[in-house]
Short mmCIF file of C-alpha atoms in Angstrom, two decimals:
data_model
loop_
_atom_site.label_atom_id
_atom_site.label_comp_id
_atom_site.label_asym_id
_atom_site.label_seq_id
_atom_site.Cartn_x
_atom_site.Cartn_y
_atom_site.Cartn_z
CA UNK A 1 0.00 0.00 0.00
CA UNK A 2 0.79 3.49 -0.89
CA UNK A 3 1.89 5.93 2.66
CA UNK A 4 1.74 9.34 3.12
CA UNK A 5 2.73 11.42 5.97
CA UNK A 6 1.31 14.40 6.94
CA UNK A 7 4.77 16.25 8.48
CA UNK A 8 4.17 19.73 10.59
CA UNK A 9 7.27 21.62 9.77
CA UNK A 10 6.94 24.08 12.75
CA UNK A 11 6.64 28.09 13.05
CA UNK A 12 10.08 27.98 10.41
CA UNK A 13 13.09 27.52 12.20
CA UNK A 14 14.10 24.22 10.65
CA UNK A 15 15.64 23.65 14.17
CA UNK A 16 11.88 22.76 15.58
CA UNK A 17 11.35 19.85 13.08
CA UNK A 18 11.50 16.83 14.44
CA UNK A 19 14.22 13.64 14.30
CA UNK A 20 10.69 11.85 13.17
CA UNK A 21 9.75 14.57 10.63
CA UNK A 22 13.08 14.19 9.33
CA UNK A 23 13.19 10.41 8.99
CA UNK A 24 9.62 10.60 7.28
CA UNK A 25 10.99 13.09 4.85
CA UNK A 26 14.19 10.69 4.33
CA UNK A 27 11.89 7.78 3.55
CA UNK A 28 9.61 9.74 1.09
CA UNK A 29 10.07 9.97 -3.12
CA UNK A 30 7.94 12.65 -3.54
CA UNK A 31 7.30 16.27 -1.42
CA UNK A 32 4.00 17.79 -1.39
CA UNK A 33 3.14 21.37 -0.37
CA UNK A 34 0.16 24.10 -1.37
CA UNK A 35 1.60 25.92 -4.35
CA UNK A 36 1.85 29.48 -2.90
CA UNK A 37 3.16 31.56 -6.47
CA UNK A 38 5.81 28.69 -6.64
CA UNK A 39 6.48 29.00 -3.28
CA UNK A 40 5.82 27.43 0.30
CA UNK A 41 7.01 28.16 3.48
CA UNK A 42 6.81 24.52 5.08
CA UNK A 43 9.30 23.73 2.27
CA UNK A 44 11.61 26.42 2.95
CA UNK A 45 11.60 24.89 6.43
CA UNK A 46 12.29 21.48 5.15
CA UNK A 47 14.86 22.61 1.96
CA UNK A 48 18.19 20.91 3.66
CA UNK A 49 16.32 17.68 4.22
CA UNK A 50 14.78 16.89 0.41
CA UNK A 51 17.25 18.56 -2.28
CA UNK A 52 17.11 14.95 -3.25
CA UNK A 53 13.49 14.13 -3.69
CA UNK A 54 10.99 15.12 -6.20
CA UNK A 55 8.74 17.80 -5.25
CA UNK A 56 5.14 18.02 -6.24
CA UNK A 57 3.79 21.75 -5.41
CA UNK A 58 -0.30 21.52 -5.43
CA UNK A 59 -2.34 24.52 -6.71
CA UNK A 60 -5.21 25.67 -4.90
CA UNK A 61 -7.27 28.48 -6.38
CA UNK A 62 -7.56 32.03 -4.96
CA UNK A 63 -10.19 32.81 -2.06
CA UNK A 64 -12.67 30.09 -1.45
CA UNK A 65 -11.25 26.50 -1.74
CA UNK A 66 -14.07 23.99 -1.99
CA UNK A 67 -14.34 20.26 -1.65
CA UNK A 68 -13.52 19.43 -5.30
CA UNK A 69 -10.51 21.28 -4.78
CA UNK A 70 -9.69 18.84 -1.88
CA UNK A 71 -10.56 16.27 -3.96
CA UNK A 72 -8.45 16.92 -6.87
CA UNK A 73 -4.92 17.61 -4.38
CA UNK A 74 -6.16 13.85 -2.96
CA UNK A 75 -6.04 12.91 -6.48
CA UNK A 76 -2.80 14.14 -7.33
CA UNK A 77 -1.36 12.81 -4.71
CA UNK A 78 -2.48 9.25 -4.56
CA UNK A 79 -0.95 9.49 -8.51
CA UNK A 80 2.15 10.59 -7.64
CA UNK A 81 3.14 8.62 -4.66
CA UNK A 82 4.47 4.69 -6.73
CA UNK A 83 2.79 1.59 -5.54
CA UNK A 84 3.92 0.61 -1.94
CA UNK A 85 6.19 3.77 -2.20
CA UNK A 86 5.97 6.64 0.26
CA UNK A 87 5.18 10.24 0.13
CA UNK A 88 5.20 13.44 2.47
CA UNK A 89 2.34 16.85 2.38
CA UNK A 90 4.34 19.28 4.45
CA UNK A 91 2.53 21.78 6.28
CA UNK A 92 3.53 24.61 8.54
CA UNK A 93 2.44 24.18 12.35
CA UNK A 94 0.99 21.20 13.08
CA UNK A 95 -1.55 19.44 10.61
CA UNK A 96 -4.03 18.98 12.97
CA UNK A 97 -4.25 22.90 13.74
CA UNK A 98 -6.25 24.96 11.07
CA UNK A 99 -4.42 23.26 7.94
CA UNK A 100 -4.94 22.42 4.65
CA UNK A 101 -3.72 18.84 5.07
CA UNK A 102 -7.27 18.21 7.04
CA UNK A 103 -9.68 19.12 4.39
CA UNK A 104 -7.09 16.45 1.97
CA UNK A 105 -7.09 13.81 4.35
CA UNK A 106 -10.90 13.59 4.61
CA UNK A 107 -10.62 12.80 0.49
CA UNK A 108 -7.74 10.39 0.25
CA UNK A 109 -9.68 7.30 0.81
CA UNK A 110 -8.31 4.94 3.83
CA UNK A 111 -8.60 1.48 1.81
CA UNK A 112 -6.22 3.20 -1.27
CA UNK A 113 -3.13 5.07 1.16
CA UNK A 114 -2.00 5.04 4.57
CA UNK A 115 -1.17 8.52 6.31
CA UNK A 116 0.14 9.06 9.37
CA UNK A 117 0.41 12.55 10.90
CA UNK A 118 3.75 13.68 11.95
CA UNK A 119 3.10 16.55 14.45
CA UNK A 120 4.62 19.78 14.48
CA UNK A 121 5.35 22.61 16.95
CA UNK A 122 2.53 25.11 16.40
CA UNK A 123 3.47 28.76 16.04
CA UNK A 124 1.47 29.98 18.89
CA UNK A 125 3.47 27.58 21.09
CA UNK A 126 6.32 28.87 19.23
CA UNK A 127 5.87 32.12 20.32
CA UNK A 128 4.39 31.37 23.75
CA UNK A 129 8.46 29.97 24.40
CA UNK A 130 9.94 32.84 22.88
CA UNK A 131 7.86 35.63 24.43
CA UNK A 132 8.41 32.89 28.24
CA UNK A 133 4.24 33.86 28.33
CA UNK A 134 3.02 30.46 29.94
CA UNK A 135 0.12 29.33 27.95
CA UNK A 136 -1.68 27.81 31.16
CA UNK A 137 -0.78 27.19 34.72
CA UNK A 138 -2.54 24.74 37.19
CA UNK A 139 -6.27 25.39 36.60
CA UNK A 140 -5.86 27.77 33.94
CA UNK A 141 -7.75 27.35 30.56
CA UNK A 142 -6.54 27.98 27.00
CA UNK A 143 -8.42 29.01 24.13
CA UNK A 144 -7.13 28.62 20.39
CA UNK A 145 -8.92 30.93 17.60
CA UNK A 146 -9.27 32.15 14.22
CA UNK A 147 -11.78 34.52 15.50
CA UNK A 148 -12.48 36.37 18.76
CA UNK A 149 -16.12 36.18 20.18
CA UNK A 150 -15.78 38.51 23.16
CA UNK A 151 -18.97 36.48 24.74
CA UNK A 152 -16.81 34.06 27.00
CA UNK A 153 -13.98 35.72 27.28
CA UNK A 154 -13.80 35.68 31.39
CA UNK A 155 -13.78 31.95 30.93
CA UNK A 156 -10.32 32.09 29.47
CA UNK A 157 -7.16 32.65 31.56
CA UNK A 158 -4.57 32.82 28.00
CA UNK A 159 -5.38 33.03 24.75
CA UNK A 160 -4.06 32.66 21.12
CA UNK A 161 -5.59 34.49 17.90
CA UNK A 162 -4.49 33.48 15.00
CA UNK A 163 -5.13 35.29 11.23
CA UNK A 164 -5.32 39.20 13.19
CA UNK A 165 -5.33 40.89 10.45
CA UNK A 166 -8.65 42.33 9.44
CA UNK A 167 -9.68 42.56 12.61
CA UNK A 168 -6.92 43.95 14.83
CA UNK A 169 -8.22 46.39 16.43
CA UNK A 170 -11.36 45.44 17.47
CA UNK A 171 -9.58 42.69 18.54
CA UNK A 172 -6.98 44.61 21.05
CA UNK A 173 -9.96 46.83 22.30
CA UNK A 174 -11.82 43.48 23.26
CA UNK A 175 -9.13 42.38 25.18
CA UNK A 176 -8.50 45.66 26.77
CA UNK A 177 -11.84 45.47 27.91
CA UNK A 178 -12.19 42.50 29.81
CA UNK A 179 -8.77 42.66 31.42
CA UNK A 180 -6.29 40.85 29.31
CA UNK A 181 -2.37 42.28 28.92
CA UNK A 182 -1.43 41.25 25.01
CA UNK A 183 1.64 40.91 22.66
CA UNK A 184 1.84 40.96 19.15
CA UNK A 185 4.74 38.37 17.14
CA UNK A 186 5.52 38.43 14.13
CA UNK A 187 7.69 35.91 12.10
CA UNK A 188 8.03 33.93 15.52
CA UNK A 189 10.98 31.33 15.32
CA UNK A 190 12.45 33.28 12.43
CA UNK A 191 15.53 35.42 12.74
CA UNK A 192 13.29 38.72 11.70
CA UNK A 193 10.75 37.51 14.76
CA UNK A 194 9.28 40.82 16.40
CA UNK A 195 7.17 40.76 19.75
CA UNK A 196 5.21 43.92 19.99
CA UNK A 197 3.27 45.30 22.89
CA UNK A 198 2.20 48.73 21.62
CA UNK A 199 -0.91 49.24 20.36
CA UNK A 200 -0.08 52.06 17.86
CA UNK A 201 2.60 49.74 16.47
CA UNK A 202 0.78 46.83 16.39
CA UNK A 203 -2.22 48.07 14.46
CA UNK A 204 0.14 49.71 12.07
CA UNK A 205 1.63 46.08 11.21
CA UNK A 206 0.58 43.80 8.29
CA UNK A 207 2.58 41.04 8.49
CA UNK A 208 0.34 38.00 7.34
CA UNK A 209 2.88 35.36 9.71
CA UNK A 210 1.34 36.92 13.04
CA UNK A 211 -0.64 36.48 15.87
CA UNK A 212 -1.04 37.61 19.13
CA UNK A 213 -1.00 35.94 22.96
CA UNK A 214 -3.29 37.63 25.59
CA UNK A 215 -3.69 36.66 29.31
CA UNK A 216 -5.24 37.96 32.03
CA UNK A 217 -4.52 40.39 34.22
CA UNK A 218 -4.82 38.82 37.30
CA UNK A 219 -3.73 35.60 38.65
CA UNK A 220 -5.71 33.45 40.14
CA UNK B 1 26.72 34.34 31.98
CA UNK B 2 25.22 31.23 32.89
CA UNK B 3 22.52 29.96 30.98
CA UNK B 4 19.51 27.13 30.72
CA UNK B 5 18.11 25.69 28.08
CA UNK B 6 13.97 24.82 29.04
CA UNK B 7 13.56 22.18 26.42
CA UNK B 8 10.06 20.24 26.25
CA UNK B 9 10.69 16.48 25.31
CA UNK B 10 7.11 15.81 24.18
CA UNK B 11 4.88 13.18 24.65
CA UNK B 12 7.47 10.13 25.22
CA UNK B 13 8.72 9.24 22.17
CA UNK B 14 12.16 10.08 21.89
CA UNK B 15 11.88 10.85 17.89
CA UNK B 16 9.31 13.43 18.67
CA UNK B 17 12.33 15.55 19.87
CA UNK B 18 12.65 18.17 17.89
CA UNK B 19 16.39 18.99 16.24
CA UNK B 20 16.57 21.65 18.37
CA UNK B 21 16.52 20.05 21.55
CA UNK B 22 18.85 17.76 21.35
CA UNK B 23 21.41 20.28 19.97
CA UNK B 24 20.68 22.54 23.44
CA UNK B 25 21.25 19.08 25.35
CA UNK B 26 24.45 18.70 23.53
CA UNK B 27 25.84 22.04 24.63
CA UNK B 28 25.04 21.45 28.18
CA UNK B 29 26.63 20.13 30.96
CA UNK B 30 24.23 19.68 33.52
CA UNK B 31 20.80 18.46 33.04
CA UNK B 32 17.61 18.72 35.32
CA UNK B 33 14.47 17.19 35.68
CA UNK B 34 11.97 16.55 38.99
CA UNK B 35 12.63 13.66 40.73
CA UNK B 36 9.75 10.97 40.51
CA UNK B 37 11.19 8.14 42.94
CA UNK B 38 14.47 8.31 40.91
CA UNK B 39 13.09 8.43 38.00
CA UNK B 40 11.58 10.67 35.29
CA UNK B 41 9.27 10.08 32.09
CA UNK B 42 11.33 13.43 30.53
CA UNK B 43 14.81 11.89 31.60
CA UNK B 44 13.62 8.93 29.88
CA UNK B 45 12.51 9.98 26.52
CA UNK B 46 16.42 11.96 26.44
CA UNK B 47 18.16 9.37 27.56
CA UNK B 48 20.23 8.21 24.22
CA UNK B 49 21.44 12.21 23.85
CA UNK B 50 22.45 12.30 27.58
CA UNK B 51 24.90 9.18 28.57
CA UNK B 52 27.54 11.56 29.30
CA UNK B 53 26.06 14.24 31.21
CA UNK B 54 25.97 15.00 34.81
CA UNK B 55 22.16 14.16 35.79
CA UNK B 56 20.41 16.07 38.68
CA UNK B 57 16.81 15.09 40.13
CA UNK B 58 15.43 17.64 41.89
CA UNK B 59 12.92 16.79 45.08
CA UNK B 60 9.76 18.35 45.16
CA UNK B 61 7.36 17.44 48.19
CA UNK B 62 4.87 14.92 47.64
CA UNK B 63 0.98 17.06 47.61
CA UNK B 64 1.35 21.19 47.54
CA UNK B 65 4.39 22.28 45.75
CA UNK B 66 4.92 25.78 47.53
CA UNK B 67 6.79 29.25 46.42
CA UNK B 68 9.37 27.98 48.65
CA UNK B 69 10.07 24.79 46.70
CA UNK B 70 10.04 26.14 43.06
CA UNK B 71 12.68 28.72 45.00
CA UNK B 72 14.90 25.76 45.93
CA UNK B 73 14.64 24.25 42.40
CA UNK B 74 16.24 27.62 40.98
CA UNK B 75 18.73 27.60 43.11
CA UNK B 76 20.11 24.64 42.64
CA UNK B 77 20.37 25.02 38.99
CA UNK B 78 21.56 27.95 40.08
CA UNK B 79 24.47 26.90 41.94
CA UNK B 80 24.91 23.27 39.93
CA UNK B 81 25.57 25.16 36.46
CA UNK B 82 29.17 26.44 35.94
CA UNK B 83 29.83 29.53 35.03
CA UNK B 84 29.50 30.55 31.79
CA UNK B 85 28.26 27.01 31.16
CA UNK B 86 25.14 25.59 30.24
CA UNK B 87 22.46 23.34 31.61
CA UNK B 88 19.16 21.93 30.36
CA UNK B 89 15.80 21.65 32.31
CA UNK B 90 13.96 18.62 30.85
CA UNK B 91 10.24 18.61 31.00
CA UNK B 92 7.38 16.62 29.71
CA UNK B 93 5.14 18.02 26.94
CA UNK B 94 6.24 21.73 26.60
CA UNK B 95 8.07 24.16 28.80
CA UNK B 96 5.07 26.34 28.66
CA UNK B 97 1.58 24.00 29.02
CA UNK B 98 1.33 23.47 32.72
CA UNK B 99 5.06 22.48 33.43
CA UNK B 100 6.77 22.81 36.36
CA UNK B 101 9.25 24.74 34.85
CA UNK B 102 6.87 28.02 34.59
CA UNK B 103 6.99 28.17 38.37
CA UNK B 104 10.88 28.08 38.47
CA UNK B 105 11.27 30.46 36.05
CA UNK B 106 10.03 32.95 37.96
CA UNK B 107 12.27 32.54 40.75
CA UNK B 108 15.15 32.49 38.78
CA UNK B 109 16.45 36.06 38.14
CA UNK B 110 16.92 36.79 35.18
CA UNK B 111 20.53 38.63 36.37
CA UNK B 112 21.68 35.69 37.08
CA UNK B 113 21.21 33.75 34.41
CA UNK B 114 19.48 33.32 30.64
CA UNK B 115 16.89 31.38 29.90
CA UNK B 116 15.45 29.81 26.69
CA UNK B 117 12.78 27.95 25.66
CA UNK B 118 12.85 25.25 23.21
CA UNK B 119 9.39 23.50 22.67
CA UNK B 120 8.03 20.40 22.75
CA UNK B 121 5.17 18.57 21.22
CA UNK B 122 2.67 18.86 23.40
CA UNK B 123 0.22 15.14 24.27
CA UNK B 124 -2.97 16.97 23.30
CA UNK B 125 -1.36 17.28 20.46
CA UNK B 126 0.27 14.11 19.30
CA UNK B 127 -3.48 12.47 20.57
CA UNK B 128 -4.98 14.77 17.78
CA UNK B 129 -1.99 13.33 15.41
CA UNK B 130 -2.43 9.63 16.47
CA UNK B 131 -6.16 9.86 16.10
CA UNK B 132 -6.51 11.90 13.84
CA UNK B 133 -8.92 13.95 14.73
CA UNK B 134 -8.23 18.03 13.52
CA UNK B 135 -7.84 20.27 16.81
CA UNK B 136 -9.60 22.86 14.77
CA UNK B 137 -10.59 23.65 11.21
CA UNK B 138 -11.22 26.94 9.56
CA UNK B 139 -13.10 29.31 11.77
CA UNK B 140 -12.86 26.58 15.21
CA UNK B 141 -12.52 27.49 18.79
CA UNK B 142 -10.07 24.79 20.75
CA UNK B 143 -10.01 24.54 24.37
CA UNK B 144 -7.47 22.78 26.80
CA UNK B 145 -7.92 22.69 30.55
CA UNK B 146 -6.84 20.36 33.00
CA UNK B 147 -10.63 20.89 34.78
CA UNK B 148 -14.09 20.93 32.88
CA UNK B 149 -15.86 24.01 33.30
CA UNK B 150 -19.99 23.30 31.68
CA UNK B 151 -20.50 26.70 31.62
CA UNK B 152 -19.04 27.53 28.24
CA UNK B 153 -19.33 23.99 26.73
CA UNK B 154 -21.46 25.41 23.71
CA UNK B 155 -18.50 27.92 22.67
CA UNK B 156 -16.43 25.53 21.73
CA UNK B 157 -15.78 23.24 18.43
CA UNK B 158 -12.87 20.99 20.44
CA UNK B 159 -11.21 20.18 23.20
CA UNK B 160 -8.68 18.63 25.14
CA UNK B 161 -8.91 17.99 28.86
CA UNK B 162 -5.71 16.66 30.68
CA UNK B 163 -5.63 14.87 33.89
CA UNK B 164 -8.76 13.56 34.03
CA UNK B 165 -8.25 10.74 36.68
CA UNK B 166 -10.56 12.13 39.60
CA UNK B 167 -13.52 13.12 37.56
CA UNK B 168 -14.13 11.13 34.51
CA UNK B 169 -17.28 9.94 34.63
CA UNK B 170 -18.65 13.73 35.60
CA UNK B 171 -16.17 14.51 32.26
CA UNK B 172 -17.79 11.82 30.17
CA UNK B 173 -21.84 13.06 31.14
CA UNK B 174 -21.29 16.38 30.40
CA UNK B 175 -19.93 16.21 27.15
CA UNK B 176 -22.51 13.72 26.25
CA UNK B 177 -25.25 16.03 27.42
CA UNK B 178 -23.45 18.97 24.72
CA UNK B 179 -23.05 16.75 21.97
CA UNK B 180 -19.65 16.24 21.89
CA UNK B 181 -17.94 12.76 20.82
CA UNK B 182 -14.86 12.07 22.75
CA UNK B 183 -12.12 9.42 22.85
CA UNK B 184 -9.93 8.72 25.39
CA UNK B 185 -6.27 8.06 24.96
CA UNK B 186 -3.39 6.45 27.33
CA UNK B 187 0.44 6.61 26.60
CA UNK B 188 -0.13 8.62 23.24
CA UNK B 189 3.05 8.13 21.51
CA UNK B 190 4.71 5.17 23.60
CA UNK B 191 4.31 1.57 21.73
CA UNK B 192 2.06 0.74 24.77
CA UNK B 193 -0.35 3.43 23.11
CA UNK B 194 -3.98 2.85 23.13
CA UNK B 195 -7.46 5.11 22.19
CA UNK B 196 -10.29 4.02 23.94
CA UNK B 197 -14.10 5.45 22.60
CA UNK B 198 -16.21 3.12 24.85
CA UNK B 199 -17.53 4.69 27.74
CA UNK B 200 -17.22 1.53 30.23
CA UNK B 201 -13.74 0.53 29.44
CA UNK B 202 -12.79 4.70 29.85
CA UNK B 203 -14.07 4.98 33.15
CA UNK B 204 -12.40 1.58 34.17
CA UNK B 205 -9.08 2.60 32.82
CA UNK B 206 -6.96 4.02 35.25
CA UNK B 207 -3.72 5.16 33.74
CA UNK B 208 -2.45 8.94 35.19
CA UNK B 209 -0.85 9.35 31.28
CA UNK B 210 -4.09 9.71 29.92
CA UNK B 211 -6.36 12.61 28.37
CA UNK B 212 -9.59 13.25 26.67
CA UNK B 213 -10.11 14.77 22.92
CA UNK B 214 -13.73 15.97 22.30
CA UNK B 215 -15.28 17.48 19.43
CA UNK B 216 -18.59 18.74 18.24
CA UNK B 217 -20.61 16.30 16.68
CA UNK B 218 -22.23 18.20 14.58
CA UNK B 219 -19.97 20.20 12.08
CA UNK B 220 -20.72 23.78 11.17
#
C-alpha cells in the first residue's frame, strides 16, 4: 500500500522539526506542499532535508477552496506517490491545527493510502516559548482561535488568535476590555521575529505570519 | 553568563524531539528534571542524547508544591551550572503548558542567568496526530484545561482535557449532554499506546498518562 505522511514543519526555524519529521521526509520519493506563487514556506523549512526528492507543489485556487478542490490535491497525490512507495504533504504548524492537510485527508480514501500525521510545533506555542508567556498554569484554561467572540472571554485565563489581520483592532480593544495584557509576534521562530506590545505599532503592522498571545490580568 | 536551556521532550517518544533540543542538550553540561522516585518520564525519553552528562533530580514534596520549593529548584540550577556554562531543564510536553518549569522560572532572576525555551510537542497534540482527529478547522474554537468548566461547553468546536483521573465519569456526562464525541487516549506516543471510545472501558481505565479529545458532533 501506498503511505503518506502528513509532516508539521513548525513556526520555520528548521531547528523545531523533528528527528521523526526528518526520517519521514528521508523515507519519502515525492514532497508535497500548497503551491503558494511557486512558493511554500513549510518547504523552505524542510529545503536541507529533500534537495534529493521530487517535489510536487499543489495549486489551490484564490479565495474560497471547496471540496472538489480537496478532492483533486487527494487525487494528485495518490498518482504521484508509486505503488507501496511513500510520500510526504508538508505543512507549517501542526496538521491537525487549522491546515490544509485536514480538508485532503478527509478525500484520500483509507482502503487506497496510509497517512500518518507527523506533528509539528505550532506557532502559537512557538511564540508562547519565545515571548516565556506560559500558555496555562494549574487550573488555567486555553483558548485557540481564528476569530475572537468577546462572549466568553472571562472563561479564558490565556489566549491565542491566530489570522489578526482584518480585525486587529477590534480585537486589542476586546481584550483591553475585559482585562487581558497582550503581545503581538511576528515571524516567531524566524531570525526577523518581532514581539510587539504597543498598540499604535501593532495596528500599524501587516505582516500575514502573526498572531497575538493575551492573558489575564490577574492571577488566580 | 550562565545559561539554561527549558527544552520540552514531548509526549514520550524520543523521535518526537525536535532537532533543536537535542542540539541545546548537547551544549550542556548539567541536566535537570523533577525527581519521581528516581526516576523521570522526561529523563527517559532523552536518555540516548544524555549518557555523558551530569544528571540532577530535583525533590519536590509529595501534595502542595509551595513558592518555597520552586525557590529551591532555581537555586540549585543555580548553583549546579558552571559559570558561563550551560544546563538543560527537561520537561514533559512543553516548557510552557502546565510544566513545572513556569513556576521556576520565575524565581530564577533573570541577572543571574538566561533562559530559553525550546518547545516540545505537546500530548494533546500528538493524541490529535495519532487519532486523527483536527484540533480545529477553519473558523474553530479549541479549548485545553486540566478541569471541565460546563459553563461555556457550547463555545467551543474541540477540546482537550488533561488529567482527568478524579472526575471522569462527571467529564464523560457532560460532554454527552453537549453533543460532543470524545475518545480517550493512554500513553499517546509510547508503543504501549492505546485510544479508547467506549464509555465503560474509559471509566475503568486508570492510567495517570491519559487525556480526553472531544469534538462537536455536529460540524458547522
Amino acid at each position: 500500500m501506498k503511505k503518506l505522511y502528513a509532516i508539521g514543519t513548525g513556526p520555520g526555524d528548521k531547528e523545531l522539526l523533528t528527528l521523526k519529521a526528518v526520517k519521514a521526509m528521508e523515507k519519502s520519493s515525492v514532497i508535497f506542499a500548497p503551491n503558494n506563487n511557486g512558493k511554500n514556506m513549510a518547504l523552505d523549512t524542510a529545503k536541507d532535508f529533500i534537495t534529493d526528492k521530487k517535489i510536487v507543489l499543489i495549486d489551490f485556487p484564490m479565495g474560497e477552496v471547496k471540496r472538489k478542490d480537496y478532492k483533486e490535491a487527494a487525487e494528485i497525490i495518490l498518482k504521484k506517490i508509486p505503488d507501496d512507495g511513500k510520500g510526504a504533504f508538508l505543512t507549517i504548524g501542526d496538521p491537525m491545527i487549522y491546515s490544509t492537510f485536514i480538508y485532503i485527508m478527509e478525500e484520500l480514501g483509507k482502503d487506497k493510502i496510509e497517512t500518518e500525521v507527523i506533528n509539528g510545533i505550532p506557532s502559537f506555542l512557538a511564540a508562547a516559548g519565545s515571548m516565556k508567556i506560559p500558555l496555562t498554569l494549574k487550573g488555567d484554561r486555553f483558548m485557540l482561535c481564528d476569530e475572537l467572540d468577546e462572549d466568553t472571554l472571562e472563561k479564558y485565563d490565556s489566549m491565542a488568535i491566530l489570522k489578526t489581520l482584518r480585525s486587529k483592532e477590534n480585537i486589542l480593544n476586546t481584550l483591553e476590555k475585559n482585562n487581558f495584557q497582550y503581545s503581538y509576534i511576528k515571524k516567531v521562530s524566524f531570525n526577523e521575529e518581532k514581539i510587539i506590545n504597543n498598540k499604535e505599532e501593532i495596528l500599524n503592522d501587516k505582516n500575514y505570519m502573526s498572531l497575538i498571545l493575551a492573558r489575564k490580568k490577574e492571577r488566580k
